[in-house]
mmCIF file of C-alpha atoms and ligand atoms in Angstrom:
data_model
loop_
_atom_site.group_PDB
_atom_site.id
_atom_site.type_symbol
_atom_site.label_atom_id
_atom_site.label_comp_id
_atom_site.label_asym_id
_atom_site.label_seq_id
_atom_site.Cartn_x
_atom_site.Cartn_y
_atom_site.Cartn_z
ATOM 1 C CA UNK A 346 34.161 -84.428 -15.142
ATOM 2 C CA UNK A 347 32.452 -85.258 -11.855
ATOM 3 C CA UNK A 348 34.016 -88.704 -12.032
ATOM 4 C CA UNK A 349 37.508 -87.362 -12.521
ATOM 5 C CA UNK A 350 37.974 -85.236 -9.469
ATOM 6 C CA UNK A 351 41.753 -85.441 -9.446
ATOM 7 C CA UNK A 352 41.883 -84.358 -13.072
ATOM 8 C CA UNK A 353 39.909 -81.235 -12.304
ATOM 9 C CA UNK A 354 42.799 -79.925 -10.200
ATOM 10 C CA UNK A 355 45.358 -80.366 -12.930
ATOM 11 C CA UNK A 356 44.060 -77.972 -15.490
ATOM 12 C CA UNK A 357 45.291 -74.508 -14.690
ATOM 13 C CA UNK A 358 46.647 -72.255 -11.969
ATOM 14 C CA UNK A 359 43.110 -70.994 -11.444
ATOM 15 C CA UNK A 360 42.166 -74.328 -9.958
ATOM 16 C CA UNK A 361 44.882 -73.970 -7.360
ATOM 17 C CA UNK A 362 43.370 -70.679 -6.347
ATOM 18 C CA UNK A 363 39.921 -72.249 -6.237
ATOM 19 C CA UNK A 364 41.202 -75.068 -4.028
ATOM 20 C CA UNK A 365 42.851 -72.591 -1.696
ATOM 21 C CA UNK A 366 39.500 -70.850 -1.295
ATOM 22 C CA UNK A 367 37.722 -74.065 -0.424
ATOM 23 C CA UNK A 368 40.205 -74.926 2.310
ATOM 24 C CA UNK A 369 40.016 -71.444 3.752
ATOM 25 C CA UNK A 370 36.221 -71.658 3.829
ATOM 26 C CA UNK A 371 36.279 -74.423 6.437
ATOM 27 C CA UNK A 372 35.335 -73.004 9.856
ATOM 28 C CA UNK A 373 38.403 -71.981 11.829
ATOM 29 C CA UNK A 374 36.773 -72.443 15.222
ATOM 30 C CA UNK A 375 34.753 -75.324 16.669
ATOM 31 C CA UNK A 376 32.761 -75.842 19.855
ATOM 32 C CA UNK A 377 30.794 -72.591 20.001
ATOM 33 C CA UNK A 378 33.855 -70.571 20.904
ATOM 34 C CA UNK A 379 34.406 -72.426 24.198
ATOM 35 C CA UNK A 380 38.104 -73.048 24.567
ATOM 36 C CA UNK A 381 39.205 -76.194 26.385
ATOM 37 C CA UNK A 382 42.107 -75.723 28.809
ATOM 38 C CA UNK A 383 45.283 -77.627 27.997
ATOM 39 C CA UNK A 384 48.450 -78.474 29.905
ATOM 40 C CA UNK A 385 47.582 -76.431 32.973
ATOM 41 C CA UNK A 386 49.904 -78.780 34.877
ATOM 42 C CA UNK A 387 52.934 -77.696 32.818
ATOM 43 C CA UNK A 388 56.159 -77.264 34.792
ATOM 44 C CA UNK A 389 59.792 -76.672 33.959
ATOM 45 C CA UNK A 390 61.978 -79.773 34.294
ATOM 46 C CA UNK A 391 65.341 -80.290 36.022
ATOM 47 C CA UNK A 392 67.457 -78.725 33.238
ATOM 48 C CA UNK A 393 66.047 -75.359 34.371
ATOM 49 C CA UNK A 394 67.833 -75.658 37.731
ATOM 50 C CA UNK A 395 68.772 -72.429 39.463
ATOM 51 C CA UNK A 396 72.093 -70.965 38.404
ATOM 52 C CA UNK A 397 71.782 -72.055 34.771
ATOM 53 C CA UNK A 398 71.247 -69.652 31.911
ATOM 54 C CA UNK A 399 67.561 -69.376 30.974
ATOM 55 C CA UNK A 400 66.624 -70.816 27.564
ATOM 56 C CA UNK A 401 66.016 -68.516 24.599
ATOM 57 C CA UNK A 402 64.377 -70.502 21.808
ATOM 58 C CA UNK A 403 63.425 -69.017 18.432
ATOM 59 C CA UNK A 404 60.834 -71.007 16.488
ATOM 60 C CA UNK A 405 60.748 -69.929 12.851
ATOM 61 C CA UNK A 406 57.421 -70.814 11.283
ATOM 62 C CA UNK A 407 58.304 -71.093 7.620
ATOM 63 C CA UNK A 408 55.982 -70.142 4.752
ATOM 64 C CA UNK A 409 55.673 -72.272 1.623
ATOM 65 C CA UNK A 410 58.918 -74.144 2.226
ATOM 66 C CA UNK A 411 59.447 -76.978 -0.205
ATOM 67 C CA UNK A 412 61.726 -79.558 1.396
ATOM 68 C CA UNK A 413 63.312 -80.718 -1.846
ATOM 69 C CA UNK A 414 64.462 -77.202 -2.786
ATOM 70 C CA UNK A 415 66.747 -76.934 0.247
ATOM 71 C CA UNK A 416 70.391 -77.630 -0.559
ATOM 72 C CA UNK A 417 70.705 -79.121 2.943
ATOM 73 C CA UNK A 418 68.177 -81.766 1.920
ATOM 74 C CA UNK A 419 70.094 -82.877 -1.151
ATOM 75 C CA UNK A 420 68.796 -80.428 -3.778
ATOM 76 C CA UNK A 421 71.255 -80.243 -6.663
ATOM 77 C CA UNK A 422 71.404 -76.460 -6.268
ATOM 78 C CA UNK A 423 73.123 -74.945 -3.265
ATOM 79 C CA UNK A 424 70.217 -72.843 -1.975
ATOM 80 C CA UNK A 425 71.368 -73.042 1.677
ATOM 81 C CA UNK A 426 75.094 -72.184 1.843
ATOM 82 C CA UNK A 427 74.815 -70.127 5.049
ATOM 83 C CA UNK A 428 73.039 -72.875 6.993
ATOM 84 C CA UNK A 429 75.506 -75.411 5.626
ATOM 85 C CA UNK A 430 78.308 -73.521 7.381
ATOM 86 C CA UNK A 431 76.469 -73.815 10.708
ATOM 87 C CA UNK A 432 76.139 -76.875 12.922
ATOM 88 C CA UNK A 433 72.510 -77.685 12.014
ATOM 89 C CA UNK A 434 70.449 -80.843 11.585
ATOM 90 C CA UNK A 435 67.912 -80.950 8.744
ATOM 91 C CA UNK A 436 65.152 -83.546 8.559
ATOM 92 C CA UNK A 437 64.278 -84.552 4.980
ATOM 93 C CA UNK A 438 61.174 -86.705 5.506
ATOM 94 C CA UNK A 439 58.679 -84.424 7.244
ATOM 95 C CA UNK A 440 55.012 -84.156 6.217
ATOM 96 C CA UNK A 441 52.696 -81.219 6.748
ATOM 97 C CA UNK A 442 49.307 -81.233 8.427
ATOM 98 C CA UNK A 443 47.609 -79.256 5.676
ATOM 99 C CA UNK A 444 48.370 -77.750 2.301
ATOM 100 C CA UNK A 445 47.625 -74.140 3.247
ATOM 101 C CA UNK A 446 48.628 -71.718 5.985
ATOM 102 C CA UNK A 447 45.118 -71.624 7.440
ATOM 103 C CA UNK A 448 44.935 -75.418 7.628
ATOM 104 C CA UNK A 449 48.476 -76.121 8.821
ATOM 105 C CA UNK A 450 49.267 -73.450 11.395
ATOM 106 C CA UNK A 451 46.485 -74.158 13.954
ATOM 107 C CA UNK A 452 47.025 -77.885 13.472
ATOM 108 C CA UNK A 453 50.796 -77.596 14.071
ATOM 109 C CA UNK A 454 50.320 -75.817 17.380
ATOM 110 C CA UNK A 455 47.563 -78.215 18.505
ATOM 111 C CA UNK A 456 48.419 -81.253 20.653
ATOM 112 C CA UNK A 457 46.093 -83.442 18.583
ATOM 113 C CA UNK A 458 47.878 -84.185 15.338
ATOM 114 C CA UNK A 459 46.365 -84.105 11.852
ATOM 115 C CA UNK A 460 43.614 -86.716 12.068
ATOM 116 C CA UNK A 461 42.323 -85.862 15.538
ATOM 117 C CA UNK A 462 42.586 -82.148 14.805
ATOM 118 C CA UNK A 463 40.414 -82.526 11.727
ATOM 119 C CA UNK A 464 37.818 -84.489 13.727
ATOM 120 C CA UNK A 465 37.852 -82.312 16.863
ATOM 121 C CA UNK A 466 34.558 -81.154 18.371
ATOM 122 C CA UNK A 467 36.040 -78.363 20.478
ATOM 123 C CA UNK A 468 38.914 -75.971 20.163
ATOM 124 C CA UNK A 469 41.568 -76.197 22.840
ATOM 125 C CA UNK A 470 44.475 -74.122 24.038
ATOM 126 C CA UNK A 471 47.669 -74.754 22.106
ATOM 127 C CA UNK A 472 51.431 -75.097 22.434
ATOM 128 C CA UNK A 473 51.920 -71.396 23.175
ATOM 129 C CA UNK A 474 49.381 -71.516 26.017
ATOM 130 C CA UNK A 475 51.136 -74.546 27.503
ATOM 131 C CA UNK A 476 54.516 -72.781 27.373
ATOM 132 C CA UNK A 477 52.921 -69.842 29.126
ATOM 133 C CA UNK A 478 51.369 -72.165 31.741
ATOM 134 C CA UNK A 479 54.912 -73.428 32.424
ATOM 135 C CA UNK A 480 55.888 -69.865 33.287
ATOM 136 C CA UNK A 481 57.889 -69.037 30.163
ATOM 137 C CA UNK A 482 57.713 -65.724 28.304
ATOM 138 C CA UNK A 483 56.249 -66.158 24.814
ATOM 139 C CA UNK A 484 56.280 -63.665 21.917
ATOM 140 C CA UNK A 485 54.800 -64.086 18.419
ATOM 141 C CA UNK A 486 56.231 -61.887 15.651
ATOM 142 C CA UNK A 487 54.199 -62.010 12.460
ATOM 143 C CA UNK A 488 55.528 -61.041 9.035
ATOM 144 C CA UNK A 489 52.656 -62.955 7.398
ATOM 145 C CA UNK A 490 48.888 -62.725 7.225
ATOM 146 C CA UNK A 491 48.405 -63.367 10.949
ATOM 147 C CA UNK A 492 48.705 -66.291 13.342
ATOM 148 C CA UNK A 493 45.378 -67.998 12.510
ATOM 149 C CA UNK A 494 44.246 -67.677 16.122
ATOM 150 C CA UNK A 495 47.150 -69.464 17.775
ATOM 151 C CA UNK A 496 48.779 -66.346 19.286
ATOM 152 C CA UNK A 497 45.595 -64.773 20.676
ATOM 153 C CA UNK A 498 46.565 -65.286 24.325
ATOM 154 C CA UNK A 499 50.276 -64.465 24.113
ATOM 155 C CA UNK A 500 52.004 -61.157 23.354
ATOM 156 C CA UNK A 501 52.123 -60.686 19.588
ATOM 157 C CA UNK A 502 53.213 -58.076 17.105
ATOM 158 C CA UNK A 503 53.013 -57.693 13.336
ATOM 159 C CA UNK A 504 55.951 -56.431 11.294
ATOM 160 C CA UNK A 505 54.273 -56.582 7.904
ATOM 161 C CA UNK A 506 53.310 -52.886 7.912
ATOM 162 C CA UNK A 507 56.900 -51.776 8.515
ATOM 163 C CA UNK A 508 58.284 -48.677 6.825
ATOM 164 C CA UNK A 509 62.004 -49.482 6.565
ATOM 165 C CA UNK A 510 62.765 -48.451 2.960
ATOM 166 C CA UNK A 511 65.288 -51.258 2.461
ATOM 167 C CA UNK A 512 63.318 -54.110 4.033
ATOM 168 C CA UNK A 513 59.785 -52.967 3.181
ATOM 169 C CA UNK A 514 60.054 -51.582 -0.368
ATOM 170 C CA UNK A 515 56.548 -52.245 -1.681
ATOM 171 C CA UNK A 516 53.912 -52.765 0.960
ATOM 172 C CA UNK A 517 55.259 -55.948 2.498
ATOM 173 C CA UNK A 518 58.466 -56.556 4.416
ATOM 174 C CA UNK A 519 61.277 -59.021 3.909
ATOM 175 C CA UNK A 520 61.808 -61.381 6.795
ATOM 176 C CA UNK A 521 64.968 -59.766 8.177
ATOM 177 C CA UNK A 522 62.636 -57.063 9.524
ATOM 178 C CA UNK A 523 61.736 -59.463 12.348
ATOM 179 C CA UNK A 524 65.271 -59.210 13.740
ATOM 180 C CA UNK A 525 65.057 -55.419 14.014
ATOM 181 C CA UNK A 526 64.543 -54.266 17.589
ATOM 182 C CA UNK A 527 64.172 -57.844 18.784
ATOM 183 C CA UNK A 528 66.088 -57.229 22.036
ATOM 184 C CA UNK A 529 63.678 -54.425 22.955
ATOM 185 C CA UNK A 530 60.632 -56.532 22.118
ATOM 186 C CA UNK A 531 61.874 -59.303 24.392
ATOM 187 C CA UNK A 532 62.794 -56.823 27.140
ATOM 188 C CA UNK A 533 59.156 -55.663 27.172
ATOM 189 C CA UNK A 534 57.925 -59.150 28.175
ATOM 190 C CA UNK A 535 57.204 -59.786 31.887
ATOM 191 C CA UNK A 536 60.484 -59.906 33.819
ATOM 192 C CA UNK A 537 59.588 -62.887 36.038
ATOM 193 C CA UNK A 538 58.769 -64.935 32.932
ATOM 194 C CA UNK A 539 61.895 -63.832 31.085
ATOM 195 C CA UNK A 540 63.969 -65.013 34.030
ATOM 196 C CA UNK A 541 62.633 -68.548 33.441
ATOM 197 C CA UNK A 542 63.079 -68.500 29.675
ATOM 198 C CA UNK A 543 61.860 -66.970 26.409
ATOM 199 C CA UNK A 544 60.240 -68.509 23.323
ATOM 200 C CA UNK A 545 59.941 -66.269 20.237
ATOM 201 C CA UNK A 546 57.926 -67.418 17.222
ATOM 202 C CA UNK A 547 58.791 -65.695 13.941
ATOM 203 C CA UNK A 548 56.123 -66.261 11.280
ATOM 204 C CA UNK A 549 57.834 -65.738 7.954
ATOM 205 C CA UNK A 550 56.718 -64.291 4.653
ATOM 206 C CA UNK A 551 59.147 -66.926 3.396
ATOM 207 C CA UNK A 552 58.394 -68.115 -0.127
ATOM 208 C CA UNK A 553 54.786 -66.963 -0.307
ATOM 209 C CA UNK A 554 53.616 -66.980 -3.904
ATOM 210 C CA UNK A 555 52.820 -66.237 -6.560
ATOM 211 C CA UNK A 556 55.163 -63.206 -6.445
ATOM 212 C CA UNK A 557 58.235 -65.233 -5.460
ATOM 213 C CA UNK A 558 60.580 -62.597 -6.870
ATOM 214 C CA UNK A 559 59.397 -60.163 -4.178
ATOM 215 C CA UNK A 560 60.579 -62.555 -1.447
ATOM 216 C CA UNK A 561 64.260 -61.828 -1.942
ATOM 217 C CA UNK A 562 66.042 -58.480 -2.176
ATOM 218 C CA UNK A 563 68.001 -57.663 -5.355
ATOM 219 C CA UNK A 564 71.408 -58.322 -3.761
ATOM 220 C CA UNK A 565 70.347 -61.830 -2.678
ATOM 221 C CA UNK A 566 69.289 -63.072 -6.117
ATOM 222 C CA UNK A 567 71.588 -65.896 -7.134
ATOM 223 C CA UNK A 568 69.516 -67.714 -9.756
ATOM 224 C CA UNK A 569 68.719 -65.694 -12.885
ATOM 225 C CA UNK A 570 66.736 -64.969 -14.904
ATOM 226 C CA UNK A 571 63.825 -65.136 -12.512
ATOM 227 C CA UNK A 572 60.089 -64.972 -13.102
ATOM 228 C CA UNK A 573 58.758 -61.573 -12.063
ATOM 229 C CA UNK A 574 55.154 -62.127 -13.107
ATOM 230 C CA UNK A 575 52.323 -63.249 -10.844
ATOM 231 C CA UNK A 576 50.966 -65.078 -13.905
ATOM 232 C CA UNK A 577 53.208 -68.055 -13.288
ATOM 233 C CA UNK A 578 52.299 -69.881 -16.483
ATOM 234 C CA UNK A 579 53.671 -66.932 -18.464
ATOM 235 C CA UNK A 580 57.180 -67.680 -17.203
ATOM 236 C CA UNK A 581 59.517 -70.391 -18.361
ATOM 237 C CA UNK A 582 59.698 -73.332 -15.951
ATOM 238 C CA UNK A 583 63.338 -72.495 -15.173
ATOM 239 C CA UNK A 584 62.628 -68.813 -14.459
ATOM 240 C CA UNK A 585 59.822 -69.852 -12.110
ATOM 241 C CA UNK A 586 62.094 -72.248 -10.216
ATOM 242 C CA UNK A 587 64.812 -69.573 -10.137
ATOM 243 C CA UNK A 588 62.468 -67.064 -8.467
ATOM 244 C CA UNK A 589 61.353 -69.665 -5.941
ATOM 245 C CA UNK A 590 64.925 -70.793 -5.216
ATOM 246 C CA UNK A 591 65.984 -67.180 -4.650
ATOM 247 C CA UNK A 592 63.332 -67.005 -1.923
ATOM 248 C CA UNK A 593 64.767 -70.158 -0.315
ATOM 249 C CA UNK A 594 68.265 -68.684 -0.533
ATOM 250 C CA UNK A 595 66.952 -65.601 1.279
ATOM 251 C CA UNK A 596 65.347 -67.797 3.946
ATOM 252 C CA UNK A 597 68.789 -69.406 4.283
ATOM 253 C CA UNK A 598 70.281 -65.959 4.956
ATOM 254 C CA UNK A 599 67.469 -65.100 7.362
ATOM 255 C CA UNK A 600 67.859 -68.311 9.362
ATOM 256 C CA UNK A 601 71.647 -67.883 9.513
ATOM 257 C CA UNK A 602 71.189 -64.263 10.632
ATOM 258 C CA UNK A 603 68.789 -65.467 13.337
ATOM 259 C CA UNK A 604 71.405 -67.945 14.550
ATOM 260 C CA UNK A 605 73.972 -65.125 14.486
ATOM 261 C CA UNK A 606 71.669 -62.980 16.596
ATOM 262 C CA UNK A 607 71.178 -65.855 19.057
ATOM 263 C CA UNK A 608 74.944 -66.364 19.304
ATOM 264 C CA UNK A 609 75.222 -62.771 20.551
ATOM 265 C CA UNK A 610 72.678 -63.362 23.363
ATOM 266 C CA UNK A 611 75.306 -64.627 25.783
ATOM 267 C CA UNK A 612 73.084 -64.328 28.858
ATOM 268 C CA UNK A 613 70.835 -67.142 27.593
ATOM 269 C CA UNK A 614 71.108 -70.730 26.421
ATOM 270 C CA UNK A 615 70.005 -70.481 22.792
ATOM 271 C CA UNK A 616 68.470 -72.605 20.038
ATOM 272 C CA UNK A 617 66.518 -72.180 16.800
ATOM 273 C CA UNK A 618 64.059 -74.511 15.113
ATOM 274 C CA UNK A 619 62.630 -73.869 11.638
ATOM 275 C CA UNK A 620 59.621 -75.737 10.289
ATOM 276 C CA UNK A 621 57.540 -74.757 7.239
ATOM 277 C CA UNK A 622 53.743 -74.832 7.099
ATOM 278 C CA UNK A 623 53.364 -76.550 3.703
ATOM 279 C CA UNK A 624 55.173 -76.968 0.406
ATOM 280 C CA UNK A 625 54.429 -75.706 -3.114
ATOM 281 C CA UNK A 626 53.805 -76.852 -6.659
ATOM 282 C CA UNK A 627 56.057 -75.136 -9.199
ATOM 283 C CA UNK A 628 54.347 -76.182 -12.409
ATOM 284 C CA UNK A 629 54.811 -79.953 -12.192
ATOM 285 C CA UNK A 630 51.828 -81.587 -13.971
ATOM 286 C CA UNK A 631 50.636 -78.055 -14.646
ATOM 287 C CA UNK A 632 50.023 -77.478 -10.923
ATOM 288 C CA UNK A 633 50.979 -74.223 -9.242
ATOM 289 C CA UNK A 634 50.916 -72.811 -5.709
ATOM 290 C CA UNK A 635 49.346 -74.973 -2.966
ATOM 291 C CA UNK A 636 46.077 -75.638 -1.187
ATOM 292 C CA UNK A 637 44.858 -78.762 -2.960
ATOM 293 C CA UNK A 638 42.784 -81.141 -0.790
ATOM 294 C CA UNK A 639 45.244 -83.246 1.199
ATOM 295 C CA UNK A 640 44.260 -86.559 -0.360
ATOM 296 C CA UNK A 641 45.013 -85.405 -3.902
ATOM 297 C CA UNK A 642 47.762 -82.856 -3.271
ATOM 298 C CA UNK A 643 51.150 -83.859 -4.678
ATOM 299 C CA UNK A 644 53.958 -84.618 -2.245
ATOM 300 C CA UNK A 645 55.732 -81.336 -3.056
ATOM 301 C CA UNK A 646 52.857 -79.465 -1.373
ATOM 302 C CA UNK A 647 53.121 -81.634 1.772
ATOM 303 C CA UNK A 648 56.825 -82.302 2.290
ATOM 304 C CA UNK A 649 58.398 -79.612 4.467
ATOM 305 C CA UNK A 650 61.856 -78.777 5.877
ATOM 306 C CA UNK A 651 62.569 -79.033 9.631
ATOM 307 C CA UNK A 652 65.929 -77.562 10.640
ATOM 308 C CA UNK A 653 67.391 -77.423 14.151
ATOM 309 C CA UNK A 654 70.314 -75.401 15.481
ATOM 310 C CA UNK A 655 71.324 -75.920 19.120
ATOM 311 C CA UNK A 656 74.042 -73.877 20.811
ATOM 312 C CA UNK A 657 76.807 -75.811 22.550
ATOM 313 C CA UNK A 658 75.336 -74.772 25.898
ATOM 314 C CA UNK A 659 71.895 -76.050 24.900
ATOM 315 C CA UNK A 660 73.373 -79.363 23.756
ATOM 316 C CA UNK A 661 75.154 -79.719 27.106
ATOM 317 C CA UNK A 662 72.125 -78.911 29.242
ATOM 318 C CA UNK A 663 69.674 -81.052 27.256
ATOM 319 C CA UNK A 664 71.990 -83.905 26.316
ATOM 320 C CA UNK A 665 70.512 -83.630 22.787
ATOM 321 C CA UNK A 666 73.361 -83.413 20.286
ATOM 322 C CA UNK A 667 73.103 -82.149 16.724
ATOM 323 C CA UNK A 668 75.226 -85.035 15.456
ATOM 324 C CA UNK A 669 72.595 -87.468 16.725
ATOM 325 C CA UNK A 670 69.754 -85.468 15.163
ATOM 326 C CA UNK A 671 71.518 -85.635 11.795
ATOM 327 C CA UNK A 672 71.325 -89.407 11.947
ATOM 328 C CA UNK A 673 67.510 -89.048 12.113
ATOM 329 C CA UNK A 674 67.385 -87.087 8.844
ATOM 330 C CA UNK A 675 65.414 -89.693 6.894
ATOM 331 C CA UNK A 676 63.051 -90.880 9.639
ATOM 332 C CA UNK A 677 59.471 -90.147 8.638
ATOM 333 C CA UNK A 678 58.130 -87.293 10.770
ATOM 334 C CA UNK A 679 55.238 -84.864 10.534
ATOM 335 C CA UNK A 680 53.629 -81.734 11.915
ATOM 336 C CA UNK A 681 52.038 -84.080 14.481
ATOM 337 C CA UNK A 682 55.452 -84.041 16.179
ATOM 338 C CA UNK A 683 55.872 -80.255 16.498
ATOM 339 C CA UNK A 684 53.868 -79.678 19.700
ATOM 340 C CA UNK A 685 55.580 -82.472 21.616
ATOM 341 C CA UNK A 686 59.061 -81.818 20.228
ATOM 342 C CA UNK A 687 59.017 -78.180 21.352
ATOM 343 C CA UNK A 688 57.881 -79.220 24.844
ATOM 344 C CA UNK A 689 60.607 -81.864 24.960
ATOM 345 C CA UNK A 690 63.303 -79.513 23.692
ATOM 346 C CA UNK A 691 62.374 -76.978 26.388
ATOM 347 C CA UNK A 692 62.133 -79.649 29.110
ATOM 348 C CA UNK A 693 58.532 -78.695 29.886
ATOM 349 C CA UNK A 694 56.739 -81.458 31.758
ATOM 350 C CA UNK A 695 52.974 -81.885 31.341
ATOM 351 C CA UNK A 696 50.483 -84.739 31.109
ATOM 352 C CA UNK A 697 49.683 -83.803 27.495
ATOM 353 C CA UNK A 698 53.272 -84.464 26.320
ATOM 354 C CA UNK A 699 53.735 -87.607 24.212
ATOM 355 C CA UNK A 700 57.400 -88.676 23.971
ATOM 356 C CA UNK A 701 56.736 -90.816 20.891
ATOM 357 C CA UNK A 702 55.958 -87.571 19.056
ATOM 358 C CA UNK A 703 59.117 -85.813 20.286
ATOM 359 C CA UNK A 704 61.746 -85.899 17.552
ATOM 360 C CA UNK A 705 64.409 -84.844 20.064
ATOM 361 C CA UNK A 706 63.599 -87.614 22.557
ATOM 362 C CA UNK A 707 65.305 -90.170 20.320
ATOM 363 C CA UNK A 708 68.547 -88.241 20.924
ATOM 364 C CA UNK A 709 67.988 -87.411 24.602
ATOM 365 C CA UNK A 710 69.915 -89.282 27.289
ATOM 366 C CA UNK A 711 68.133 -91.829 29.462
HETATM 367 ZN ZN1 ZN B 1117 51.450 -70.992 4.165
#
């Protein structure tokens, strides 16, 4: 058995849980708690000229999003009809940093990228700190198990203990809860920062397993029958996929509702970017859930959706057009590009920005 390490992970759902535990056991912090400053030179670029609407960017941090199960990405089931009606660009060839939330989220918001992040000796400030150094208002809304340390120095709020009887029926809340009272949450951020621009991160419950059926409300279920057991191997393969796909269809509704909310914020120039933290195994080769060591994890645990919606005003001010982004759909990209792409999209200038890791730079003028 010791000589067949890969085999060991293929035996039962229990092994997936074991692997998840081993990833989570890696120390979250390095460098004796001393945090290295990052991007203290950050400044807003020329697109922020006086007289223009300030940017309002929503970053949706997806949970357990499997790229191939998005209709936008060519899935043979239409799991994303609402997004398909919007002017969005979806990248189909994006690879995660880790195979679990705890591994991926801090890595995504780091400037280092996967390899350097894994080898780092010290922790550093992250993307949210750099945005704050540039003078922007930043807010993290968490409908998940927390931000894994990345939101510690920016205003943050958890919605997962909500009491709305429709959205929070059984101890956790569906993602639409993050849109409730959002205007008031933003209005509570410092006024001088809001005047320069606002970045809101929404950390989804998304498709978090194994209870996929709890991730979509009854009226949103389009694929039946669905698996309602947390013992995934007790369900038929089709019922398991149905439950998972219903959670993607609900994410589709949530993302479209977020775009709808942004379209009503007429005082700002608006955009939304969605990127998931890792994928999921749905029983292929008897593998379930996620969290296998990166080297042996199947592609479905590592391939993630990256979807961008830019308002017409944002496209004008940035020169980045959705039609151009769509032509990049099959270019190989990764979580290594998240930090730099968000800086580029917001026209934040800093010495830590690397244009070769900015997926939007390929579509920017000049
Ligand atoms: Zn996750």
